[in-house]
Coordinates of C-alpha atoms in Angstrom, one line a residue:
X1 CA 22.3 90.1 42.7
X2 CA 20.0 92.1 45.0
X3 CA 17.1 90.8 47.2
X4 CA 14.7 92.7 45.0
X5 CA 16.2 91.6 41.6
X6 CA 17.2 88.0 40.9
X7 CA 19.0 89.0 37.6
X8 CA 22.7 88.1 38.0
X9 CA 25.0 91.1 38.1
X10 CA 27.2 91.7 35.0
X11 CA 30.7 90.2 35.0
X12 CA 33.7 90.3 32.8
X13 CA 33.6 88.5 29.5
X14 CA 36.0 85.8 30.5
X15 CA 34.0 84.3 33.4
X16 CA 30.8 84.9 31.5
X17 CA 32.0 82.9 28.6
X18 CA 33.5 80.2 30.8
X19 CA 30.1 79.6 32.4
X20 CA 28.2 79.9 29.1
X21 CA 30.3 77.3 27.3
X22 CA 31.6 75.0 30.0
X23 CA 29.5 75.5 33.1
X24 CA 26.5 73.3 34.1
X25 CA 24.4 72.8 31.0
X26 CA 26.9 74.9 29.0
X27 CA 26.9 75.1 25.3
X28 CA 29.7 72.6 24.8
X29 CA 29.0 70.2 27.6
X30 CA 25.2 70.0 27.5
X31 CA 24.2 66.3 27.2
X32 CA 22.5 65.3 24.0
X33 CA 23.6 68.3 21.9
X34 CA 24.6 68.1 18.3
X35 CA 28.3 68.9 19.0
X36 CA 30.3 71.6 17.2
X37 CA 29.4 70.2 13.8
X38 CA 25.8 71.1 14.4
X39 CA 26.6 74.8 14.7
X40 CA 29.5 75.6 12.5
X41 CA 31.6 74.2 9.7
X42 CA 35.3 73.6 10.3
X43 CA 38.0 72.3 8.0
X44 CA 37.5 68.9 9.6
X45 CA 33.9 68.8 8.5
X46 CA 34.5 70.4 5.1
X47 CA 36.5 67.5 3.6
X48 CA 38.3 64.3 4.5
X49 CA 41.3 65.8 2.7
X50 CA 42.0 67.7 5.9
X51 CA 42.4 64.6 8.1
X52 CA 44.5 63.0 5.4
X53 CA 46.8 66.1 5.4
X54 CA 47.2 65.8 9.2
X55 CA 47.9 62.1 8.8
X56 CA 50.7 63.0 6.3
X57 CA 52.1 65.5 8.8
X58 CA 52.0 62.9 11.6
X59 CA 54.0 60.5 9.3
X60 CA 56.6 63.3 8.8
X61 CA 56.8 63.8 12.5
X62 CA 57.1 60.0 13.0
X63 CA 60.0 59.8 10.5
X64 CA 61.8 62.8 12.2
X65 CA 61.4 61.1 15.6
X66 CA 62.9 57.8 14.2
X67 CA 59.6 55.9 14.2
X68 CA 59.3 55.4 17.9
X69 CA 57.6 52.3 19.4
X70 CA 54.8 54.7 20.7
X71 CA 53.6 57.6 18.6
X72 CA 51.2 60.0 20.3
X73 CA 48.5 61.9 18.5
X74 CA 46.8 64.4 20.8
X75 CA 43.7 66.3 19.5
X76 CA 42.9 69.3 21.7
X77 CA 39.3 70.4 21.5
X78 CA 38.4 67.1 19.7
X79 CA 34.6 67.6 19.5
X80 CA 33.2 64.2 18.6
X81 CA 36.5 62.8 17.5
X82 CA 36.0 63.4 13.8
X83 CA 39.6 64.5 13.1
X84 CA 41.2 61.6 15.0
X85 CA 38.9 59.1 13.4
X86 CA 39.8 60.4 9.9
X87 CA 43.5 60.5 10.6
X88 CA 43.5 56.9 11.9
X89 CA 41.7 55.8 8.8
X90 CA 44.2 57.6 6.6
X91 CA 47.4 56.2 8.2
X92 CA 49.3 53.2 6.9
X93 CA 48.4 50.2 8.9
X94 CA 51.9 49.8 10.4
X95 CA 51.9 53.4 11.5
X96 CA 48.4 53.3 12.9
X97 CA 49.3 50.3 15.0
X98 CA 51.9 52.4 16.9
X99 CA 49.7 55.4 17.4
X100 CA 48.1 56.3 20.8
X101 CA 45.3 58.7 19.9
X102 CA 44.0 61.1 22.6
X103 CA 40.9 63.2 22.4
X104 CA 41.1 66.2 24.8
X105 CA 37.6 67.3 25.4
X106 CA 35.6 68.8 28.3
X107 CA 32.3 67.3 27.1
X108 CA 31.4 63.7 27.7
X109 CA 32.9 61.2 25.3
X110 CA 30.5 60.1 22.5
X111 CA 29.4 56.5 22.1
X112 CA 31.7 54.8 19.6
X113 CA 28.9 52.3 18.9
X114 CA 26.5 55.0 17.8
X115 CA 26.1 55.6 14.0
X116 CA 29.0 57.7 12.9
X117 CA 30.7 57.3 16.3
X118 CA 34.4 57.8 16.8
X119 CA 37.1 55.2 16.4
X120 CA 37.2 52.9 19.4
X121 CA 41.0 53.3 19.8
X122 CA 40.6 56.9 20.9
X123 CA 41.3 57.6 24.6
X124 CA 39.2 60.5 26.0
X125 CA 40.8 62.8 28.5
X126 CA 40.0 66.2 30.0
X127 CA 43.6 67.6 29.7
X128 CA 46.5 66.9 27.3
X129 CA 48.5 64.0 28.8
X130 CA 52.0 64.8 30.0
X131 CA 55.1 63.3 28.5
X132 CA 53.9 62.6 24.9
X133 CA 56.0 62.1 21.8
X134 CA 54.5 62.8 18.4
X135 CA 51.9 65.4 17.2
X136 CA 49.7 67.7 19.3
X137 CA 47.0 69.3 17.1
X138 CA 44.5 71.9 18.1
X139 CA 42.0 72.7 15.4
X140 CA 39.8 75.7 16.4
X141 CA 40.4 75.2 20.1
X142 CA 42.1 78.5 21.1
X143 CA 39.2 80.6 19.8
X144 CA 37.0 79.0 22.5
X145 CA 39.4 79.7 25.3
X146 CA 37.5 82.5 27.2
X147 CA 39.1 85.9 27.3
X148 CA 38.4 89.4 28.7
X149 CA 37.5 92.4 26.6
X150 CA 38.9 95.9 27.2
X151 CA 37.5 99.2 26.1
X152 CA 39.1 102.6 26.7
X153 CA 41.4 101.1 29.3
X154 CA 38.7 99.4 31.3
X155 CA 37.2 95.9 31.4
X156 CA 33.9 95.3 29.6
X157 CA 31.2 93.7 31.8
X158 CA 28.4 91.7 30.2
X159 CA 25.0 90.5 31.5
X160 CA 23.6 87.1 30.5
X161 CA 21.4 88.8 27.9
X162 CA 24.5 90.2 26.2
X163 CA 24.1 93.8 27.5
X164 CA 27.5 95.4 28.1
X165 CA 28.6 98.0 30.6
X166 CA 32.0 99.5 31.6
X167 CA 33.9 97.8 34.4
X168 CA 37.0 98.5 36.5
X169 CA 40.5 99.5 35.2
X170 CA 42.8 96.9 33.7
X171 CA 45.1 95.0 36.0
X172 CA 48.9 95.1 35.4
X173 CA 49.2 91.8 33.6
X174 CA 46.4 92.4 31.1
X175 CA 47.6 96.0 30.5
X176 CA 51.1 94.7 29.8
X177 CA 49.8 92.1 27.4
X178 CA 47.9 94.8 25.5
X179 CA 50.9 97.1 25.5
X180 CA 53.0 94.4 23.8
X181 CA 50.5 92.7 21.5
X182 CA 47.6 95.1 20.8
X183 CA 48.8 98.6 20.0
X184 CA 46.7 101.3 21.8
X185 CA 44.5 98.5 23.2
X186 CA 45.3 99.3 26.8
X187 CA 44.4 103.0 26.4
X188 CA 41.7 103.6 23.7
X189 CA 39.3 101.6 21.6
X190 CA 38.2 98.0 22.0
X191 CA 40.6 95.0 22.3
X192 CA 40.5 91.3 23.3
X193 CA 43.0 90.3 25.9
X194 CA 44.7 87.1 24.6
X195 CA 46.8 86.3 27.7
X196 CA 44.7 83.3 28.7
X197 CA 45.1 81.8 25.2
X198 CA 48.9 82.3 25.4
X199 CA 48.9 80.5 28.8
X200 CA 46.6 77.7 27.6
X201 CA 48.8 77.1 24.5
X202 CA 52.0 77.2 26.5
X203 CA 50.6 74.6 28.9
X204 CA 49.5 72.3 26.1
X205 CA 52.9 72.6 24.4
X206 CA 54.7 71.8 27.7
X207 CA 53.0 68.4 27.7
X208 CA 55.0 67.4 24.6
X209 CA 58.4 65.8 25.2
X210 CA 59.4 65.7 21.5
X211 CA 57.5 66.4 18.4
X212 CA 55.3 69.1 16.9
X213 CA 52.5 71.2 18.3
X214 CA 50.1 72.8 15.9
X215 CA 47.3 75.3 16.6
X216 CA 45.0 76.1 13.7
X217 CA 42.5 79.0 14.0
X218 CA 41.1 82.1 12.5
X219 CA 43.6 84.7 13.7
X220 CA 45.2 88.1 13.4
X221 CA 48.6 89.5 14.0
X222 CA 50.0 92.6 15.8
X223 CA 50.3 94.6 12.6
X224 CA 46.6 94.1 11.7
X225 CA 44.6 93.9 14.9
X226 CA 40.8 94.5 14.3
X227 CA 39.9 98.0 15.6
X228 CA 36.6 96.8 17.1
X229 CA 37.6 93.3 18.1
X230 CA 36.1 90.0 16.8
X231 CA 33.9 88.7 19.5
X232 CA 30.9 86.9 18.0
X233 CA 28.5 84.0 18.4
X234 CA 27.4 81.0 16.3
X235 CA 24.3 78.8 16.5
X236 CA 22.8 76.3 14.1
X237 CA 25.2 77.3 11.3
X238 CA 24.6 81.0 11.5
X239 CA 26.6 83.9 13.0
X240 CA 24.6 85.5 15.9
X241 CA 25.2 88.1 18.6
X242 CA 27.5 86.9 21.4
X243 CA 25.1 86.3 24.3
X244 CA 26.7 84.4 27.2
X245 CA 23.5 82.5 28.2
X246 CA 24.6 79.0 27.1
X247 CA 22.5 79.1 23.9
X248 CA 25.3 79.8 21.4
X249 CA 29.0 79.5 20.8
X250 CA 31.0 82.6 22.0
X251 CA 34.2 83.0 20.2
X252 CA 36.9 85.5 19.1
X253 CA 39.8 85.4 16.7
X254 CA 43.2 84.4 18.1
X255 CA 46.3 86.5 18.4
X256 CA 48.4 83.5 17.2
X257 CA 51.6 85.6 17.0
X258 CA 51.3 86.3 20.8
X259 CA 50.9 82.5 21.5
X260 CA 54.1 81.6 19.6
X261 CA 57.1 80.3 21.5
X262 CA 60.7 80.3 20.4
X263 CA 61.3 78.6 17.0
X264 CA 57.6 78.7 16.1
X265 CA 56.4 79.2 12.5
X266 CA 53.2 80.9 11.5
X267 CA 51.7 80.0 8.1
X268 CA 48.4 80.4 6.5
X269 CA 46.3 77.2 6.1
X270 CA 46.8 77.6 2.3
X271 CA 50.6 77.4 2.7
X272 CA 50.5 74.6 5.2
X273 CA 48.1 72.4 3.2
X274 CA 49.9 73.1 0.0
X275 CA 53.1 71.8 1.7
X276 CA 51.1 68.7 2.7
X277 CA 50.1 68.0 -0.9
X278 CA 46.5 69.4 -0.9
X279 CA 45.9 71.0 -4.2
X280 CA 42.8 72.6 -5.8
X281 CA 44.1 72.2 -9.3
X282 CA 41.7 70.6 -11.8
X283 CA 42.6 67.1 -13.0
X284 CA 43.7 66.8 -16.6
X285 CA 40.8 66.7 -19.0
X286 CA 42.2 63.7 -20.8
X287 CA 41.4 61.6 -17.6
X288 CA 37.7 62.2 -18.4
X289 CA 38.1 60.1 -21.6
X290 CA 40.4 57.4 -20.2
X291 CA 38.8 56.9 -16.7
X292 CA 35.6 59.0 -16.3
X293 CA 34.9 57.8 -12.7
X294 CA 38.4 58.7 -11.6
X295 CA 38.0 62.1 -13.3
X296 CA 34.8 62.8 -11.3
X297 CA 36.5 61.7 -8.1
X298 CA 39.5 64.0 -8.8
X299 CA 37.3 66.9 -9.7
X300 CA 35.3 66.5 -6.4
X301 CA 38.6 66.4 -4.5
X302 CA 39.8 69.5 -6.2
X303 CA 36.7 71.3 -5.2
X304 CA 37.1 70.3 -1.6
X305 CA 40.8 71.3 -1.7
X306 CA 39.8 74.7 -3.1
X307 CA 37.5 75.2 -0.2
X308 CA 40.2 74.3 2.4
X309 CA 42.7 76.7 0.8
X310 CA 40.4 79.5 -0.4
X311 CA 41.5 83.1 0.1
X312 CA 39.0 85.0 2.2
X313 CA 37.9 81.7 3.8
X314 CA 39.5 78.6 5.4
X315 CA 42.7 79.2 3.5
X316 CA 43.4 82.3 5.5
X317 CA 43.3 80.5 8.8
X318 CA 46.6 80.5 10.7
X319 CA 48.7 77.4 11.4
X320 CA 51.0 78.1 14.4
X321 CA 53.7 75.3 14.3
X322 CA 55.8 74.8 17.4
X323 CA 58.7 72.3 17.3
X324 CA 59.7 70.6 20.5
X325 CA 63.1 68.9 20.3
X326 CA 62.8 68.6 16.5
X327 CA 63.8 71.0 13.7
X328 CA 61.2 73.4 12.3
X329 CA 58.5 72.4 9.9
X330 CA 58.1 72.7 7.0
X331 CA 61.5 72.1 5.5
X332 CA 63.2 73.9 2.7
X333 CA 62.1 74.4 -0.9
X334 CA 61.3 71.2 -2.7
X335 CA 60.8 69.3 0.6
X336 CA 57.4 70.6 1.8
X337 CA 56.6 67.6 4.0
X338 CA 60.0 67.2 5.5
X339 CA 61.6 69.1 8.4
X340 CA 64.2 71.9 8.0
X341 CA 67.3 72.8 9.9
X342 CA 67.0 73.9 13.5
X343 CA 68.3 77.4 12.8
X344 CA 65.0 79.1 13.4
X345 CA 64.5 80.2 9.8
X346 CA 60.9 81.1 9.1
X347 CA 60.1 81.9 12.7
X348 CA 56.8 83.7 13.4
X349 CA 57.3 87.4 13.3
X350 CA 57.5 88.9 16.8
X351 CA 57.1 85.4 18.3
X352 CA 58.2 85.0 21.9
X353 CA 57.2 83.5 25.2
X354 CA 54.0 85.1 26.6

């Protein structure tokens, strides 16, 4: 910033996004805002079937752990606590009584006494608590972990009005990440450097002593990286240009295969939810004659399930499933909810530590 011009100098996309989303009066931490649900629709908001599926997964983890006295449920990027509230409501009472629910969120905790407020049992924290046993779940969190953008071997700089300009050459760590995970990204074309997401996910998984860590997000893999990147913005339910001024969400798809640690499995949401019993199949027509109200309810649920598992939509999201001290999930054929053997079958292709 010069003495004659009070316009901030352009910076790399990572610090620009950090300030826009999480800085003073940032998009996600601004007091009195509508929260994520006011700007975009996630699986959590699409249907209560999603929370029920996560509850079923938590019950499977609980059984695999031997039903410990304390069962931790950690929601990273919890928003207003909608997922945790839904899971707690869906659990059997005896299981819910042992659950310690944590909402990991950088924004202030919402008022549980407000209409539609979160469950009062939820503990609000700024970081995943260490030493947990159970399920760590991160629904559309990693896409909001800020990252840098590269173009033709140099960093891309951005001003607060969204105008881009070329920056300096890539440092060794970022170049090495691109060489491994984004073919040609360190030399030509545009690429998004996912190293901060790898590190953020590894740190979250490291807080889990035993159990399962799951990251759900829109994603891509090494074999199909988008040639022009995916950086974009969202505001009030509409996709907009990514402008790092605090007025919109700034997000990019996640290279989930790069985040995967040893033994991880990468599924589509369609595969994961099907294993958890979510089906978009229509109820039998005979039910309409014997119990019309039940038929209408089942038909509505089938429509919601179809949205959650749709090709070209939410069903194409990735589920990165990382076991910690337990066998891989899901198990073998015919046992979709159970755990498999610990032989690493079904590991994410190319998965490895960052």
